[in-house]
mmCIF file of C-alpha atoms in Angstrom:
data_model
loop_
_atom_site.group_PDB
_atom_site.id
_atom_site.type_symbol
_atom_site.label_atom_id
_atom_site.label_comp_id
_atom_site.label_asym_id
_atom_site.label_seq_id
_atom_site.Cartn_x
_atom_site.Cartn_y
_atom_site.Cartn_z
ATOM 1 C CA UNK F 9 162.841 -143.613 137.396
ATOM 2 C CA UNK F 10 161.994 -140.609 139.528
ATOM 3 C CA UNK F 11 163.131 -137.006 139.301
ATOM 4 C CA UNK F 12 166.486 -136.707 141.006
ATOM 5 C CA UNK F 13 167.973 -133.769 142.904
ATOM 6 C CA UNK F 14 170.836 -132.120 141.026
ATOM 7 C CA UNK F 15 173.464 -133.017 143.609
ATOM 8 C CA UNK F 16 172.461 -136.694 143.541
ATOM 9 C CA UNK F 17 173.206 -137.093 139.837
ATOM 10 C CA UNK F 18 176.973 -137.424 140.272
ATOM 11 C CA UNK F 19 179.621 -137.903 142.940
ATOM 12 C CA UNK F 20 181.266 -134.533 142.305
ATOM 13 C CA UNK F 21 179.585 -131.158 141.652
ATOM 14 C CA UNK F 22 181.213 -131.111 138.214
ATOM 15 C CA UNK F 23 179.332 -131.055 134.906
ATOM 16 C CA UNK F 24 180.946 -131.567 131.509
ATOM 17 C CA UNK F 25 179.401 -129.009 129.169
ATOM 18 C CA UNK F 26 177.540 -130.151 126.056
ATOM 19 C CA UNK F 27 179.688 -128.868 123.181
ATOM 20 C CA UNK F 28 177.967 -129.147 119.814
ATOM 21 C CA UNK F 29 180.051 -129.911 116.760
ATOM 22 C CA UNK F 30 181.622 -133.168 117.886
ATOM 23 C CA UNK F 31 183.599 -132.446 121.055
ATOM 24 C CA UNK F 32 181.009 -133.944 123.430
ATOM 25 C CA UNK F 33 181.174 -137.392 121.889
ATOM 26 C CA UNK F 34 180.006 -140.606 123.611
ATOM 27 C CA UNK F 35 183.564 -141.536 124.591
ATOM 28 C CA UNK F 36 184.024 -138.289 126.516
ATOM 29 C CA UNK F 37 180.594 -138.470 128.144
ATOM 30 C CA UNK F 38 181.131 -142.070 129.229
ATOM 31 C CA UNK F 39 184.568 -141.352 130.683
ATOM 32 C CA UNK F 40 183.290 -138.293 132.568
ATOM 33 C CA UNK F 41 180.384 -140.200 134.093
ATOM 34 C CA UNK F 42 182.551 -143.148 135.099
ATOM 35 C CA UNK F 43 184.899 -140.722 136.876
ATOM 36 C CA UNK F 44 182.089 -139.353 139.037
ATOM 37 C CA UNK F 45 181.007 -136.193 137.191
ATOM 38 C CA UNK F 46 177.939 -135.550 135.048
ATOM 39 C CA UNK F 47 178.586 -135.926 131.324
ATOM 40 C CA UNK F 48 176.471 -134.348 128.603
ATOM 41 C CA UNK F 49 175.862 -135.220 124.974
ATOM 42 C CA UNK F 50 175.285 -132.258 122.677
ATOM 43 C CA UNK F 51 172.145 -132.795 120.624
ATOM 44 C CA UNK F 52 172.698 -129.716 118.464
ATOM 45 C CA UNK F 53 173.476 -130.134 114.739
ATOM 46 C CA UNK F 54 172.642 -133.843 114.830
ATOM 47 C CA UNK F 55 169.772 -135.686 113.232
ATOM 48 C CA UNK F 56 167.317 -137.318 115.609
ATOM 49 C CA UNK F 57 168.600 -140.715 114.493
ATOM 50 C CA UNK F 58 172.200 -139.681 115.059
ATOM 51 C CA UNK F 59 171.382 -138.508 118.573
ATOM 52 C CA UNK F 60 169.588 -141.792 119.324
ATOM 53 C CA UNK F 61 172.651 -143.781 118.244
ATOM 54 C CA UNK F 62 174.951 -141.667 120.445
ATOM 55 C CA UNK F 63 172.657 -142.190 123.443
ATOM 56 C CA UNK F 64 172.909 -145.945 122.853
ATOM 57 C CA UNK F 65 176.696 -145.675 122.708
ATOM 58 C CA UNK F 66 176.875 -143.802 126.012
ATOM 59 C CA UNK F 67 174.642 -146.402 127.660
ATOM 60 C CA UNK F 68 177.096 -149.021 126.489
ATOM 61 C CA UNK F 69 179.947 -147.153 128.195
ATOM 62 C CA UNK F 70 178.361 -146.266 131.546
ATOM 63 C CA UNK F 71 175.354 -147.074 133.692
ATOM 64 C CA UNK F 72 175.637 -143.760 135.492
ATOM 65 C CA UNK F 73 173.398 -140.725 134.877
ATOM 66 C CA UNK F 74 174.184 -138.524 131.886
ATOM 67 C CA UNK F 75 172.464 -135.671 130.110
ATOM 68 C CA UNK F 76 171.470 -134.544 126.631
ATOM 69 C CA UNK F 77 171.345 -130.909 125.549
ATOM 70 C CA UNK F 78 168.895 -129.614 122.937
ATOM 71 C CA UNK F 79 168.874 -126.387 120.947
ATOM 72 C CA UNK F 80 165.530 -124.622 121.034
ATOM 73 C CA UNK F 81 163.983 -123.929 117.611
ATOM 74 C CA UNK F 82 164.672 -120.502 116.152
ATOM 75 C CA UNK F 83 161.199 -119.033 116.055
ATOM 76 C CA UNK F 84 162.064 -115.372 115.602
ATOM 77 C CA UNK F 85 162.001 -113.355 112.427
ATOM 78 C CA UNK F 86 163.847 -115.121 109.564
ATOM 79 C CA UNK F 87 167.175 -113.718 108.465
ATOM 80 C CA UNK F 88 167.204 -110.866 105.977
ATOM 81 C CA UNK F 89 167.774 -112.492 102.545
ATOM 82 C CA UNK F 90 169.626 -109.415 101.308
ATOM 83 C CA UNK F 91 172.036 -109.477 104.271
ATOM 84 C CA UNK F 92 172.640 -113.189 103.704
ATOM 85 C CA UNK F 93 173.396 -112.571 100.034
ATOM 86 C CA UNK F 94 175.872 -109.833 100.877
ATOM 87 C CA UNK F 95 177.662 -112.120 103.335
ATOM 88 C CA UNK F 96 177.635 -114.977 100.817
ATOM 89 C CA UNK F 97 179.356 -112.668 98.346
ATOM 90 C CA UNK F 98 181.942 -111.686 100.955
ATOM 91 C CA UNK F 99 182.754 -115.360 101.597
ATOM 92 C CA UNK F 100 183.278 -116.129 97.906
ATOM 93 C CA UNK F 101 187.030 -115.702 98.310
ATOM 94 C CA UNK F 102 187.067 -118.255 101.156
ATOM 95 C CA UNK F 103 185.212 -120.751 98.977
ATOM 96 C CA UNK F 104 187.778 -120.252 96.232
ATOM 97 C CA UNK F 105 190.719 -120.500 98.628
ATOM 98 C CA UNK F 106 189.529 -123.751 100.188
ATOM 99 C CA UNK F 107 188.122 -125.048 96.887
ATOM 100 C CA UNK F 108 184.681 -125.794 98.300
ATOM 101 C CA UNK F 109 181.176 -124.492 97.621
ATOM 102 C CA UNK F 110 179.389 -122.484 100.264
ATOM 103 C CA UNK F 111 176.551 -124.211 102.093
ATOM 104 C CA UNK F 112 172.836 -123.700 101.593
ATOM 105 C CA UNK F 113 170.988 -121.460 104.020
ATOM 106 C CA UNK F 114 167.550 -123.091 103.852
ATOM 107 C CA UNK F 115 168.351 -126.246 105.851
ATOM 108 C CA UNK F 116 165.743 -125.561 108.536
ATOM 109 C CA UNK F 117 165.658 -123.592 111.769
ATOM 110 C CA UNK F 118 164.319 -126.125 114.281
ATOM 111 C CA UNK F 119 167.279 -128.572 114.526
ATOM 112 C CA UNK F 120 164.798 -131.500 114.456
ATOM 113 C CA UNK F 121 163.603 -130.406 117.888
ATOM 114 C CA UNK F 122 160.269 -132.238 117.897
ATOM 115 C CA UNK F 123 161.813 -135.514 116.742
ATOM 116 C CA UNK F 124 164.494 -135.293 119.428
ATOM 117 C CA UNK F 125 161.874 -134.559 122.074
ATOM 118 C CA UNK F 126 159.976 -137.668 120.981
ATOM 119 C CA UNK F 127 163.096 -139.837 121.359
ATOM 120 C CA UNK F 128 163.920 -138.462 124.806
ATOM 121 C CA UNK F 129 160.359 -138.847 126.059
ATOM 122 C CA UNK F 130 160.003 -142.362 124.669
ATOM 123 C CA UNK F 131 163.332 -143.615 126.043
ATOM 124 C CA UNK F 132 164.288 -141.129 128.784
ATOM 125 C CA UNK F 133 167.745 -140.133 129.943
ATOM 126 C CA UNK F 134 168.277 -138.762 133.446
ATOM 127 C CA UNK F 135 168.850 -135.122 132.473
ATOM 128 C CA UNK F 136 167.883 -132.889 129.543
ATOM 129 C CA UNK F 137 169.066 -129.297 129.202
ATOM 130 C CA UNK F 138 168.025 -126.584 126.774
ATOM 131 C CA UNK F 139 169.904 -123.740 125.077
ATOM 132 C CA UNK F 140 168.695 -120.670 123.103
ATOM 133 C CA UNK F 141 165.397 -120.432 124.950
ATOM 134 C CA UNK F 142 163.008 -122.005 127.424
ATOM 135 C CA UNK F 143 160.638 -124.847 126.512
ATOM 136 C CA UNK F 144 156.909 -124.524 126.939
ATOM 137 C CA UNK F 145 155.612 -125.579 130.372
ATOM 138 C CA UNK F 146 153.923 -128.580 128.740
ATOM 139 C CA UNK F 147 157.284 -129.871 127.484
ATOM 140 C CA UNK F 148 158.926 -129.528 130.890
ATOM 141 C CA UNK F 149 155.921 -131.206 132.524
ATOM 142 C CA UNK F 150 156.199 -134.102 130.068
ATOM 143 C CA UNK F 151 159.815 -134.646 131.071
ATOM 144 C CA UNK F 152 158.865 -134.487 134.746
ATOM 145 C CA UNK F 153 156.307 -137.241 134.173
ATOM 146 C CA UNK F 154 158.956 -139.591 132.758
ATOM 147 C CA UNK F 155 161.435 -138.735 135.533
ATOM 148 C CA UNK F 156 163.837 -136.551 133.558
ATOM 149 C CA UNK F 157 165.546 -133.671 135.362
ATOM 150 C CA UNK F 158 165.436 -130.472 133.262
ATOM 151 C CA UNK F 159 167.934 -127.613 133.143
ATOM 152 C CA UNK F 160 167.521 -124.396 131.158
ATOM 153 C CA UNK F 161 170.527 -122.274 130.143
ATOM 154 C CA UNK F 162 170.129 -118.618 131.154
ATOM 155 C CA UNK F 163 172.184 -115.465 130.694
ATOM 156 C CA UNK F 164 170.156 -113.104 132.892
ATOM 157 C CA UNK F 165 167.994 -113.072 135.996
ATOM 158 C CA UNK F 166 164.925 -112.416 133.826
ATOM 159 C CA UNK F 167 165.607 -115.559 131.812
ATOM 160 C CA UNK F 168 166.035 -117.518 135.044
ATOM 161 C CA UNK F 169 162.671 -116.272 136.310
ATOM 162 C CA UNK F 170 161.049 -117.346 133.045
ATOM 163 C CA UNK F 171 162.587 -120.814 133.399
ATOM 164 C CA UNK F 172 161.303 -121.078 136.963
ATOM 165 C CA UNK F 173 157.785 -120.061 135.914
ATOM 166 C CA UNK F 174 157.845 -122.617 133.088
ATOM 167 C CA UNK F 175 158.677 -125.441 135.506
ATOM 168 C CA UNK F 176 162.385 -126.136 134.950
ATOM 169 C CA UNK F 177 164.113 -128.145 137.676
ATOM 170 C CA UNK F 178 167.311 -126.053 137.521
ATOM 171 C CA UNK F 179 169.077 -123.340 135.545
ATOM 172 C CA UNK F 180 172.551 -123.245 134.037
ATOM 173 C CA UNK F 181 173.847 -119.714 134.552
ATOM 174 C CA UNK F 182 176.213 -118.835 131.701
ATOM 175 C CA UNK F 183 178.643 -115.998 132.245
ATOM 176 C CA UNK F 184 180.188 -113.952 129.488
ATOM 177 C CA UNK F 185 183.482 -115.851 129.963
ATOM 178 C CA UNK F 186 182.038 -119.047 128.475
ATOM 179 C CA UNK F 187 183.288 -120.464 125.195
ATOM 180 C CA UNK F 188 180.976 -121.258 122.303
ATOM 181 C CA UNK F 189 177.532 -119.812 121.829
ATOM 182 C CA UNK F 190 175.852 -117.599 124.368
ATOM 183 C CA UNK F 191 172.610 -119.340 125.273
ATOM 184 C CA UNK F 192 170.451 -116.211 125.449
ATOM 185 C CA UNK F 193 166.738 -116.623 124.788
ATOM 186 C CA UNK F 194 166.690 -114.093 121.987
ATOM 187 C CA UNK F 195 169.225 -113.014 119.401
ATOM 188 C CA UNK F 196 169.087 -109.281 118.808
ATOM 189 C CA UNK F 197 172.113 -107.255 117.616
ATOM 190 C CA UNK F 198 170.913 -104.496 119.935
ATOM 191 C CA UNK F 199 171.843 -106.808 122.818
ATOM 192 C CA UNK F 200 175.429 -107.363 121.594
ATOM 193 C CA UNK F 201 176.964 -105.689 124.649
ATOM 194 C CA UNK F 202 179.881 -107.316 126.480
ATOM 195 C CA UNK F 203 177.527 -109.112 128.892
ATOM 196 C CA UNK F 204 177.801 -110.017 132.568
ATOM 197 C CA UNK F 205 180.611 -111.949 134.238
ATOM 198 C CA UNK F 206 179.762 -115.229 135.909
ATOM 199 C CA UNK F 207 180.128 -114.281 139.587
ATOM 200 C CA UNK F 208 178.003 -111.146 139.235
ATOM 201 C CA UNK F 209 175.393 -112.969 137.149
ATOM 202 C CA UNK F 210 175.352 -115.928 139.517
ATOM 203 C CA UNK F 211 174.574 -113.632 142.446
ATOM 204 C CA UNK F 212 171.791 -111.901 140.518
ATOM 205 C CA UNK F 213 170.182 -115.222 139.620
ATOM 206 C CA UNK F 214 170.660 -116.688 143.114
ATOM 207 C CA UNK F 215 168.766 -113.740 144.576
ATOM 208 C CA UNK F 216 165.991 -114.004 141.960
ATOM 209 C CA UNK F 217 165.033 -117.680 141.816
ATOM 210 C CA UNK F 218 164.793 -120.646 144.174
ATOM 211 C CA UNK F 219 166.048 -123.189 141.644
ATOM 212 C CA UNK F 220 169.310 -125.155 141.847
ATOM 213 C CA UNK F 221 172.044 -123.515 139.800
ATOM 214 C CA UNK F 222 174.786 -124.880 137.556
ATOM 215 C CA UNK F 223 177.409 -122.157 136.988
ATOM 216 C CA UNK F 224 179.418 -122.003 133.782
ATOM 217 C CA UNK F 225 181.900 -119.663 132.146
ATOM 218 C CA UNK F 226 185.700 -119.711 132.205
ATOM 219 C CA UNK F 227 186.002 -122.385 134.919
ATOM 220 C CA UNK F 228 189.241 -124.382 134.549
ATOM 221 C CA UNK F 229 190.435 -125.160 138.098
ATOM 222 C CA UNK F 230 189.033 -126.697 141.248
ATOM 223 C CA UNK F 231 189.470 -123.436 143.144
ATOM 224 C CA UNK F 232 187.142 -121.760 140.652
ATOM 225 C CA UNK F 233 184.580 -124.506 141.280
ATOM 226 C CA UNK F 234 184.865 -123.738 144.994
ATOM 227 C CA UNK F 235 184.336 -120.061 144.235
ATOM 228 C CA UNK F 236 181.055 -120.580 142.380
ATOM 229 C CA UNK F 237 179.838 -123.014 145.040
ATOM 230 C CA UNK F 238 180.586 -120.382 147.662
ATOM 231 C CA UNK F 239 178.666 -117.851 145.566
ATOM 232 C CA UNK F 240 175.540 -120.007 145.577
ATOM 233 C CA UNK F 241 175.889 -122.512 142.747
ATOM 234 C CA UNK F 242 175.118 -126.188 143.293
ATOM 235 C CA UNK F 243 177.531 -127.391 140.600
ATOM 236 C CA UNK F 244 180.022 -126.048 138.066
ATOM 237 C CA UNK F 245 179.931 -126.769 134.336
ATOM 238 C CA UNK F 246 183.218 -126.890 132.417
ATOM 239 C CA UNK F 247 183.576 -127.069 128.638
ATOM 240 C CA UNK F 248 186.931 -125.753 127.449
ATOM 241 C CA UNK F 249 188.667 -127.697 130.242
ATOM 242 C CA UNK F 250 187.565 -130.965 128.612
ATOM 243 C CA UNK F 251 188.420 -130.072 125.002
ATOM 244 C CA UNK F 252 192.031 -131.271 125.284
ATOM 245 C CA UNK F 253 191.100 -134.657 126.754
ATOM 246 C CA UNK F 254 192.027 -137.574 124.465
ATOM 247 C CA UNK F 255 188.391 -138.748 124.656
ATOM 248 C CA UNK F 256 187.143 -135.398 123.332
ATOM 249 C CA UNK F 257 185.940 -135.356 119.740
ATOM 250 C CA UNK F 258 187.394 -131.894 119.119
ATOM 251 C CA UNK F 259 189.673 -131.646 116.073
ATOM 252 C CA UNK F 260 193.393 -131.987 116.927
ATOM 253 C CA UNK F 261 194.034 -128.499 115.509
ATOM 254 C CA UNK F 262 191.404 -127.108 117.869
ATOM 255 C CA UNK F 263 192.987 -128.873 120.838
ATOM 256 C CA UNK F 264 196.465 -127.565 120.021
ATOM 257 C CA UNK F 265 195.216 -124.031 119.419
ATOM 258 C CA UNK F 266 193.955 -123.690 123.007
ATOM 259 C CA UNK F 267 197.487 -123.325 124.350
ATOM 260 C CA UNK F 268 199.254 -122.193 121.155
ATOM 261 C CA UNK F 269 200.941 -118.792 121.775
ATOM 262 C CA UNK F 270 199.724 -117.774 118.318
ATOM 263 C CA UNK F 271 196.182 -117.466 119.691
ATOM 264 C CA UNK F 272 196.382 -114.899 122.442
ATOM 265 C CA UNK F 273 192.757 -114.012 123.102
ATOM 266 C CA UNK F 274 189.114 -114.863 122.616
ATOM 267 C CA UNK F 275 186.233 -112.726 121.391
ATOM 268 C CA UNK F 276 182.575 -112.975 120.495
ATOM 269 C CA UNK F 277 181.754 -113.305 116.800
ATOM 270 C CA UNK F 278 178.855 -113.995 114.465
ATOM 271 C CA UNK F 279 181.263 -114.864 111.636
ATOM 272 C CA UNK F 280 180.806 -118.640 111.739
ATOM 273 C CA UNK F 281 177.189 -119.151 112.784
ATOM 274 C CA UNK F 282 175.300 -115.856 112.773
ATOM 275 C CA UNK F 283 174.892 -115.959 116.573
ATOM 276 C CA UNK F 284 177.322 -114.552 119.156
ATOM 277 C CA UNK F 285 179.857 -117.205 120.157
ATOM 278 C CA UNK F 286 183.211 -116.926 121.930
ATOM 279 C CA UNK F 287 186.234 -118.399 120.207
ATOM 280 C CA UNK F 288 189.942 -117.929 119.656
ATOM 281 C CA UNK F 289 190.549 -114.907 117.457
ATOM 282 C CA UNK F 290 191.844 -116.089 114.085
ATOM 283 C CA UNK F 291 192.006 -114.736 110.544
ATOM 284 C CA UNK F 292 188.437 -115.707 109.613
ATOM 285 C CA UNK F 293 187.015 -114.030 112.697
ATOM 286 C CA UNK F 294 189.003 -110.830 112.143
ATOM 287 C CA UNK F 295 188.147 -110.551 108.460
ATOM 288 C CA UNK F 296 184.486 -111.517 108.532
ATOM 289 C CA UNK F 297 183.226 -110.946 112.072
ATOM 290 C CA UNK F 298 182.481 -107.235 111.618
ATOM 291 C CA UNK F 299 180.244 -107.976 108.617
ATOM 292 C CA UNK F 300 178.378 -111.127 109.660
ATOM 293 C CA UNK F 301 174.618 -110.577 110.003
ATOM 294 C CA UNK F 302 172.412 -111.843 112.814
ATOM 295 C CA UNK F 303 171.315 -114.937 110.936
ATOM 296 C CA UNK F 304 171.388 -118.178 112.929
ATOM 297 C CA UNK F 305 171.410 -120.982 111.861
ATOM 298 C CA UNK F 306 171.650 -119.770 108.255
ATOM 299 C CA UNK F 307 175.248 -118.567 108.608
ATOM 300 C CA UNK F 308 176.132 -121.831 110.364
ATOM 301 C CA UNK F 309 174.971 -123.763 107.292
ATOM 302 C CA UNK F 310 176.616 -121.273 104.919
ATOM 303 C CA UNK F 311 180.086 -121.561 106.502
ATOM 304 C CA UNK F 312 180.000 -125.289 107.352
ATOM 305 C CA UNK F 313 181.831 -126.420 104.170
ATOM 306 C CA UNK F 314 184.518 -123.778 104.671
ATOM 307 C CA UNK F 315 185.133 -124.817 108.273
ATOM 308 C CA UNK F 316 185.330 -128.465 107.248
ATOM 309 C CA UNK F 317 187.676 -127.742 104.349
ATOM 310 C CA UNK F 318 189.940 -125.632 106.559
ATOM 311 C CA UNK F 319 190.210 -128.480 109.070
ATOM 312 C CA UNK F 320 191.003 -130.938 106.266
ATOM 313 C CA UNK F 321 193.676 -128.570 104.972
ATOM 314 C CA UNK F 322 195.214 -128.275 108.451
ATOM 315 C CA UNK F 323 194.435 -124.561 108.656
ATOM 316 C CA UNK F 324 193.098 -123.408 112.047
ATOM 317 C CA UNK F 325 192.766 -119.875 110.673
ATOM 318 C CA UNK F 326 189.565 -120.900 108.875
ATOM 319 C CA UNK F 327 188.040 -122.959 111.686
ATOM 320 C CA UNK F 328 185.634 -122.053 114.475
ATOM 321 C CA UNK F 329 187.923 -122.499 117.485
ATOM 322 C CA UNK F 330 185.364 -122.146 120.264
ATOM 323 C CA UNK F 331 187.018 -121.522 123.629
ATOM 324 C CA UNK F 332 186.334 -119.803 126.932
ATOM 325 C CA UNK F 333 188.461 -117.066 128.443
ATOM 326 C CA UNK F 334 190.390 -119.612 130.515
ATOM 327 C CA UNK F 335 191.660 -121.557 127.493
ATOM 328 C CA UNK F 336 195.358 -121.055 128.290
ATOM 329 C CA UNK F 337 194.772 -123.085 131.474
ATOM 330 C CA UNK F 338 193.730 -126.201 129.517
ATOM 331 C CA UNK F 339 195.421 -129.445 130.606
ATOM 332 C CA UNK F 340 195.962 -132.375 128.277
ATOM 333 C CA UNK F 341 194.754 -135.113 130.629
ATOM 334 C CA UNK F 342 192.411 -138.083 130.231
ATOM 335 C CA UNK F 343 188.917 -137.121 131.343
ATOM 336 C CA UNK F 344 188.970 -139.362 134.406
ATOM 337 C CA UNK F 345 192.316 -137.984 135.564
ATOM 338 C CA UNK F 346 191.195 -134.404 134.933
ATOM 339 C CA UNK F 347 188.164 -134.929 137.159
ATOM 340 C CA UNK F 348 190.359 -136.445 139.878
ATOM 341 C CA UNK F 349 192.637 -133.384 139.718
ATOM 342 C CA UNK F 350 189.695 -130.967 139.748
ATOM 343 C CA UNK F 351 188.127 -132.758 142.715
ATOM 344 C CA UNK F 352 191.416 -132.666 144.642
ATOM 345 C CA UNK F 353 191.842 -128.960 143.871
ATOM 346 C CA UNK F 354 188.258 -128.370 144.978
ATOM 347 C CA UNK F 355 188.817 -130.166 148.279
ATOM 348 C CA UNK F 356 192.000 -128.168 148.905
ATOM 349 C CA UNK F 357 190.269 -124.883 148.129
ATOM 350 C CA UNK F 358 187.334 -125.719 150.393
ATOM 351 C CA UNK F 359 189.664 -126.765 153.216
ATOM 352 C CA UNK F 360 191.511 -123.456 152.880
ATOM 353 C CA UNK F 361 188.214 -121.573 152.993
ATOM 354 C CA UNK F 362 187.117 -123.527 156.046
ATOM 355 C CA UNK F 363 190.372 -122.697 157.786
ATOM 356 C CA UNK F 364 189.916 -118.977 157.161
ATOM 357 C CA UNK F 365 186.172 -118.403 157.147
ATOM 358 C CA UNK F 366 184.333 -121.535 158.254
ATOM 359 C CA UNK F 367 182.849 -121.958 154.785
ATOM 360 C CA UNK F 368 180.397 -124.856 154.802
ATOM 361 C CA UNK F 369 180.258 -127.145 151.781
ATOM 362 C CA UNK F 370 178.805 -130.350 150.559
ATOM 363 C CA UNK F 371 181.175 -133.298 150.692
ATOM 364 C CA UNK F 372 182.883 -134.260 147.461
ATOM 365 C CA UNK F 373 183.794 -137.717 148.646
#
């Protein structure tokens, strides 16, 4: 197996985002790949053995290329124990309400990174991407030697330059519109500004690095894919668009909430995980978001039992309803049909651009 150019990995320039927490299950990844897009398993929050089993399942569903995403270890300063204790005290009422104990905050900060690397180097997949930082050059070189294409998630031009220097094959440029966690290299409350929109950020990165670019953030329609391709991206990554698919492993309450008029907007919060993540604004986010410390993954472990109990109780107000800004545009379609629709919309948008401006594009057929 040799390193493959980004555009040769799938028929369409469409990537299904790796969504940790269960949404990016093998069934979704297999269906996406079979339909001609690039599917991604989310390695985050899984044991190394659990990830290995999911890779085997995907290989049983498709022979086409797919990817695996890994969370980089949290190597910064540990969370302030006093701040964690204050937040634990604040969540005591939630634990009582849902009749569940709060989780422990000492469950490790590396997400079994080394063990997952060993699995992926021993039995390679075609693509591996990274979130929350950039791997060491030696790690990226090891993947290159086994023929794995590497992508690093970036939220700034500086991060993209660092990924290029380290030897990444491509970058995934994540705009502020994206649902779920922001993949920034560092987590500092001083950086908790609104952030940069995808089109502006994409242009900054395109003018800073020579790497292929996957653009992500709020993309829900084929015309938006055409827009990021026109702006210099090589492919578009969609997450929220796939949440409603029947193959998605997202909880039914999460799927329904995307288009429920009760949930009118999204916002960034540290309430559920201790790291900024965009989700539908619900009671838990409103009540606890202003007080949540910068403490990832400790807060993730602390709130996990509450989130699980809320889902069991059928209460979306206590769940982490990750969603991008385009969530109201979600379509409840099988993954294969959704990709067909997106590809048709993309072709129409490109044809319209060609008619008006002579925009050149790569064929999607």
